[in-house]
Amino acid sequence: WSFTVVNAASTFGQGSETITVVARDLAGNVSGSSSRTFTVDTVAPVAPTFALATVLGVSSANGLSNTGLVNVSGLEAGGSWQYTTNGGSSWSTGSGSSFSLATGSYAAGSIQVRQTDAAGNTSTVSSNASSITVDATPPASPTINAVATDNIVNASENSNLVISGTAEAGSSVTITGSSGYSTTATANG
């Protein structure tokens, strides 16, 4: 025997449903009943969200990351999730609540995350709104020019002593001295 329910969610509603069936033969005899409980869940989960991780106090809010670690949140218990780094051409199965991006640049919309709940309903995707760059290559060691042209600071050079060198443009250079002096400068090239 079979019976088709045209719209289970409309007929039974969302959630647990128990049906009971009995058979009646042509002579009018009624069988014992059989029951089956099932769940109706046709609602897709909410799309998970993701963000570049902040590592060692370095915020990645500007779309730059030195690790490529991406934290995923809003995952539904009992489900699974996937991510793509190529705009949805291919998907990888996520594990835990994070994944790592390889070194390189990712255009807006190329990184996407979605989840599927235990019932098999798949969410919409969430994607990166702006470009992301993963740069895990440390800058070259900065150079230091001679201090006071001969590395000896005399009385006339004592005021406004300029200490300089070269480093990767935009990098933060920390200068520390054996006396305990410490300051930071931004390299312009």
C-alpha positions as YAML, in Angstrom:
chain: A
units: angstrom
residues:
- id: 1
  name: TRP
  ca: [0.00, 0.00, 0.00]
- id: 2
  name: SER
  ca: [1.10, 3.60, -0.44]
- id: 3
  name: PHE
  ca: [-0.32, 7.06, -0.02]
- id: 4
  name: THR
  ca: [1.26, 10.26, -1.33]
- id: 5
  name: VAL
  ca: [1.25, 13.37, 0.83]
- id: 6
  name: VAL
  ca: [1.51, 16.30, -1.56]
- id: 7
  name: ASN
  ca: [3.04, 18.72, 0.99]
- id: 8
  name: ALA
  ca: [4.25, 17.03, 4.18]
- id: 9
  name: ALA
  ca: [5.23, 20.31, 5.88]
- id: 10
  name: SER
  ca: [1.78, 21.76, 5.28]
- id: 11
  name: THR
  ca: [-0.05, 18.55, 6.23]
- id: 12
  name: PHE
  ca: [1.93, 17.62, 9.35]
- id: 13
  name: GLY
  ca: [3.78, 20.85, 10.24]
- id: 14
  name: GLN
  ca: [7.44, 21.03, 11.21]
- id: 15
  name: GLY
  ca: [8.74, 18.65, 13.85]
- id: 16
  name: SER
  ca: [7.94, 15.16, 15.07]
- id: 17
  name: GLU
  ca: [4.92, 13.30, 13.67]
- id: 18
  name: THR
  ca: [3.63, 9.85, 14.58]
- id: 19
  name: ILE
  ca: [1.31, 8.06, 12.17]
- id: 20
  name: THR
  ca: [-0.70, 4.95, 12.98]
- id: 21
  name: VAL
  ca: [-2.14, 2.57, 10.37]
- id: 22
  name: VAL
  ca: [-4.62, -0.28, 10.59]
- id: 23
  name: ALA
  ca: [-5.88, -2.62, 7.89]
- id: 24
  name: ARG
  ca: [-9.48, -3.70, 7.38]
- id: 25
  name: ASP
  ca: [-10.07, -6.74, 5.16]
- id: 26
  name: LEU
  ca: [-12.99, -7.23, 2.81]
- id: 27
  name: ALA
  ca: [-14.90, -9.09, 5.51]
- id: 28
  name: GLY
  ca: [-14.63, -6.09, 7.85]
- id: 29
  name: ASN
  ca: [-11.98, -7.52, 10.20]
- id: 30
  name: VAL
  ca: [-9.60, -4.90, 11.62]
- id: 31
  name: SER
  ca: [-5.92, -5.59, 12.20]
- id: 32
  name: GLY
  ca: [-3.77, -4.45, 15.05]
- id: 33
  name: SER
  ca: [-2.17, -1.05, 14.54]
- id: 34
  name: SER
  ca: [1.34, -0.18, 13.44]
- id: 35
  name: SER
  ca: [3.00, 3.15, 14.21]
- id: 36
  name: ARG
  ca: [5.91, 5.07, 12.77]
- id: 37
  name: THR
  ca: [7.41, 8.31, 14.07]
- id: 38
  name: PHE
  ca: [9.28, 10.61, 11.73]
- id: 39
  name: THR
  ca: [10.44, 14.21, 11.67]
- id: 40
  name: VAL
  ca: [9.44, 16.87, 9.18]
- id: 41
  name: ASP
  ca: [12.22, 19.44, 8.77]
- id: 42
  name: THR
  ca: [12.09, 21.39, 5.53]
- id: 43
  name: VAL
  ca: [13.63, 24.61, 6.88]
- id: 44
  name: ALA
  ca: [17.15, 25.39, 5.71]
- id: 45
  name: PRO
  ca: [19.63, 26.41, 8.40]
- id: 46
  name: VAL
  ca: [20.93, 29.97, 8.58]
- id: 47
  name: ALA
  ca: [24.07, 30.59, 6.52]
- id: 48
  name: PRO
  ca: [27.17, 30.36, 8.72]
- id: 49
  name: THR
  ca: [29.48, 33.36, 9.00]
- id: 50
  name: PHE
  ca: [33.25, 33.48, 8.81]
- id: 51
  name: ALA
  ca: [36.12, 35.86, 9.55]
- id: 52
  name: LEU
  ca: [39.89, 35.88, 9.32]
- id: 53
  name: ALA
  ca: [41.38, 34.97, 12.68]
- id: 54
  name: THR
  ca: [43.29, 37.49, 14.76]
- id: 55
  name: VAL
  ca: [46.67, 35.89, 15.40]
- id: 56
  name: LEU
  ca: [49.28, 37.12, 17.87]
- id: 57
  name: GLY
  ca: [47.35, 40.34, 18.39]
- id: 58
  name: VAL
  ca: [47.43, 41.26, 14.68]
- id: 59
  name: SER
  ca: [43.94, 42.13, 13.50]
- id: 60
  name: SER
  ca: [42.99, 40.95, 10.04]
- id: 61
  name: ALA
  ca: [40.09, 43.42, 9.66]
- id: 62
  name: ASN
  ca: [41.88, 45.03, 6.73]
- id: 63
  name: GLY
  ca: [41.71, 41.84, 4.65]
- id: 64
  name: LEU
  ca: [45.33, 40.90, 5.28]
- id: 65
  name: SER
  ca: [46.35, 37.74, 7.10]
- id: 66
  name: ASN
  ca: [49.70, 36.19, 7.88]
- id: 67
  name: THR
  ca: [48.24, 32.75, 8.63]
- id: 68
  name: GLY
  ca: [45.16, 32.37, 6.44]
- id: 69
  name: LEU
  ca: [43.20, 30.93, 9.37]
- id: 70
  name: VAL
  ca: [39.45, 31.46, 8.93]
- id: 71
  name: ASN
  ca: [37.03, 30.95, 11.84]
- id: 72
  name: VAL
  ca: [33.50, 29.79, 11.00]
- id: 73
  name: SER
  ca: [30.57, 30.48, 13.34]
- id: 74
  name: GLY
  ca: [26.84, 29.87, 13.40]
- id: 75
  name: LEU
  ca: [27.19, 26.15, 12.68]
- id: 76
  name: GLU
  ca: [24.19, 24.00, 13.53]
- id: 77
  name: ALA
  ca: [24.80, 20.95, 15.75]
- id: 78
  name: GLY
  ca: [24.51, 17.61, 13.96]
- id: 79
  name: GLY
  ca: [25.01, 19.09, 10.51]
- id: 80
  name: SER
  ca: [27.95, 19.48, 8.17]
- id: 81
  name: TRP
  ca: [29.52, 22.44, 6.41]
- id: 82
  name: GLN
  ca: [31.53, 23.19, 3.32]
- id: 83
  name: TYR
  ca: [33.70, 26.01, 2.02]
- id: 84
  name: THR
  ca: [35.04, 27.10, -1.34]
- id: 85
  name: THR
  ca: [37.85, 29.46, -2.28]
- id: 86
  name: ASN
  ca: [36.98, 29.70, -5.98]
- id: 87
  name: GLY
  ca: [33.49, 31.16, -5.96]
- id: 88
  name: GLY
  ca: [31.70, 27.81, -5.74]
- id: 89
  name: SER
  ca: [33.38, 25.91, -8.58]
- id: 90
  name: SER
  ca: [34.46, 23.24, -6.11]
- id: 91
  name: TRP
  ca: [33.67, 22.69, -2.43]
- id: 92
  name: SER
  ca: [35.66, 21.21, 0.45]
- id: 93
  name: THR
  ca: [34.12, 19.61, 3.53]
- id: 94
  name: GLY
  ca: [34.82, 21.61, 6.67]
- id: 95
  name: SER
  ca: [36.00, 20.12, 9.95]
- id: 96
  name: GLY
  ca: [35.70, 21.68, 13.39]
- id: 97
  name: SER
  ca: [35.02, 25.39, 13.10]
- id: 98
  name: SER
  ca: [37.88, 26.72, 10.95]
- id: 99
  name: PHE
  ca: [39.82, 26.25, 7.74]
- id: 100
  name: SER
  ca: [43.02, 27.67, 6.27]
- id: 101
  name: LEU
  ca: [43.57, 29.66, 3.11]
- id: 102
  name: ALA
  ca: [46.71, 29.16, 1.07]
- id: 103
  name: THR
  ca: [49.03, 32.11, 0.48]
- id: 104
  name: GLY
  ca: [47.61, 34.34, -2.23]
- id: 105
  name: SER
  ca: [44.86, 36.80, -3.04]
- id: 106
  name: TYR
  ca: [41.13, 36.09, -3.01]
- id: 107
  name: ALA
  ca: [38.66, 38.37, -4.79]
- id: 108
  name: ALA
  ca: [35.43, 39.47, -3.14]
- id: 109
  name: GLY
  ca: [32.90, 36.62, -3.29]
- id: 110
  name: SER
  ca: [35.44, 33.88, -3.99]
- id: 111
  name: ILE
  ca: [35.42, 32.52, -0.42]
- id: 112
  name: GLN
  ca: [32.05, 31.05, 0.49]
- id: 113
  name: VAL
  ca: [30.69, 28.94, 3.35]
- id: 114
  name: ARG
  ca: [27.43, 26.96, 3.59]
- id: 115
  name: GLN
  ca: [25.99, 24.35, 5.92]
- id: 116
  name: THR
  ca: [23.64, 21.40, 5.66]
- id: 117
  name: ASP
  ca: [21.53, 20.42, 8.65]
- id: 118
  name: ALA
  ca: [20.94, 16.87, 9.89]
- id: 119
  name: ALA
  ca: [17.78, 16.66, 7.75]
- id: 120
  name: GLY
  ca: [19.72, 17.46, 4.56]
- id: 121
  name: ASN
  ca: [18.55, 21.08, 4.11]
- id: 122
  name: THR
  ca: [21.31, 23.37, 2.78]
- id: 123
  name: SER
  ca: [21.67, 27.02, 3.73]
- id: 124
  name: THR
  ca: [22.38, 29.91, 1.44]
- id: 125
  name: VAL
  ca: [26.06, 30.85, 1.21]
- id: 126
  name: SER
  ca: [27.92, 33.59, 2.99]
- id: 127
  name: SER
  ca: [30.89, 35.09, 1.16]
- id: 128
  name: ASN
  ca: [33.68, 37.59, 1.64]
- id: 129
  name: ALA
  ca: [32.51, 41.13, 0.84]
- id: 130
  name: SER
  ca: [35.99, 42.42, 0.07]
- id: 131
  name: SER
  ca: [39.26, 40.98, -1.16]
- id: 132
  name: ILE
  ca: [41.52, 38.99, 1.16]
- id: 133
  name: THR
  ca: [45.28, 38.55, 0.90]
- id: 134
  name: VAL
  ca: [47.22, 35.88, 2.75]
- id: 135
  name: ASP
  ca: [50.89, 36.81, 3.08]
- id: 136
  name: ALA
  ca: [52.80, 34.36, 5.25]
- id: 137
  name: THR
  ca: [56.24, 35.45, 4.01]
- id: 138
  name: PRO
  ca: [58.15, 37.44, 6.62]
- id: 139
  name: PRO
  ca: [59.85, 40.61, 5.40]
- id: 140
  name: ALA
  ca: [63.59, 40.65, 4.87]
- id: 141
  name: SER
  ca: [65.59, 41.75, 7.89]
- id: 142
  name: PRO
  ca: [65.77, 45.54, 8.02]
- id: 143
  name: THR
  ca: [69.09, 47.29, 7.52]
- id: 144
  name: ILE
  ca: [70.48, 50.01, 9.78]
- id: 145
  name: ASN
  ca: [72.44, 52.92, 8.37]
- id: 146
  name: ALA
  ca: [75.44, 54.27, 10.23]
- id: 147
  name: VAL
  ca: [74.38, 56.28, 13.27]
- id: 148
  name: ALA
  ca: [75.73, 59.84, 13.18]
- id: 149
  name: THR
  ca: [77.73, 58.91, 10.03]
- id: 150
  name: ASP
  ca: [80.51, 57.21, 12.06]
- id: 151
  name: ASN
  ca: [78.54, 55.38, 14.78]
- id: 152
  name: ILE
  ca: [79.78, 57.87, 17.38]
- id: 153
  name: VAL
  ca: [77.33, 60.47, 18.67]
- id: 154
  name: ASN
  ca: [79.15, 63.65, 19.68]
- id: 155
  name: ALA
  ca: [77.74, 66.72, 21.44]
- id: 156
  name: SER
  ca: [76.70, 68.47, 18.23]
- id: 157
  name: GLU
  ca: [74.87, 65.35, 16.99]
- id: 158
  name: ASN
  ca: [73.14, 64.72, 20.33]
- id: 159
  name: SER
  ca: [70.06, 66.81, 19.46]
- id: 160
  name: ASN
  ca: [67.66, 65.33, 16.91]
- id: 161
  name: LEU
  ca: [69.66, 62.18, 16.26]
- id: 162
  name: VAL
  ca: [68.20, 60.37, 13.24]
- id: 163
  name: ILE
  ca: [68.46, 56.58, 13.19]
- id: 164
  name: SER
  ca: [67.46, 55.15, 9.82]
- id: 165
  name: GLY
  ca: [67.64, 52.17, 7.52]
- id: 166
  name: THR
  ca: [65.55, 50.25, 5.01]
- id: 167
  name: ALA
  ca: [62.73, 47.76, 5.46]
- id: 168
  name: GLU
  ca: [59.73, 46.49, 3.49]
- id: 169
  name: ALA
  ca: [57.47, 49.44, 2.72]
- id: 170
  name: GLY
  ca: [54.58, 49.70, 5.18]
- id: 171
  name: SER
  ca: [56.12, 47.34, 7.69]
- id: 172
  name: SER
  ca: [56.40, 48.27, 11.34]
- id: 173
  name: VAL
  ca: [60.00, 48.49, 12.54]
- id: 174
  name: THR
  ca: [60.69, 48.15, 16.26]
- id: 175
  name: ILE
  ca: [63.91, 49.74, 17.49]
- id: 176
  name: THR
  ca: [65.23, 48.59, 20.86]
- id: 177
  name: GLY
  ca: [68.44, 49.60, 22.57]
- id: 178
  name: SER
  ca: [70.59, 47.82, 25.10]
- id: 179
  name: SER
  ca: [69.81, 50.69, 27.51]
- id: 180
  name: GLY
  ca: [66.14, 49.68, 27.49]
- id: 181
  name: TYR
  ca: [65.05, 52.29, 24.94]
- id: 182
  name: SER
  ca: [62.27, 51.13, 22.60]
- id: 183
  name: THR
  ca: [60.22, 52.77, 19.85]
- id: 184
  name: THR
  ca: [58.41, 51.84, 16.66]
- id: 185
  name: ALA
  ca: [58.53, 53.41, 13.19]
- id: 186
  name: THR
  ca: [56.77, 52.66, 9.93]
- id: 187
  name: ALA
  ca: [59.01, 51.85, 6.96]
- id: 188
  name: ASN
  ca: [58.41, 53.87, 3.83]
- id: 189
  name: GLY
  ca: [60.77, 51.85, 1.64]
...
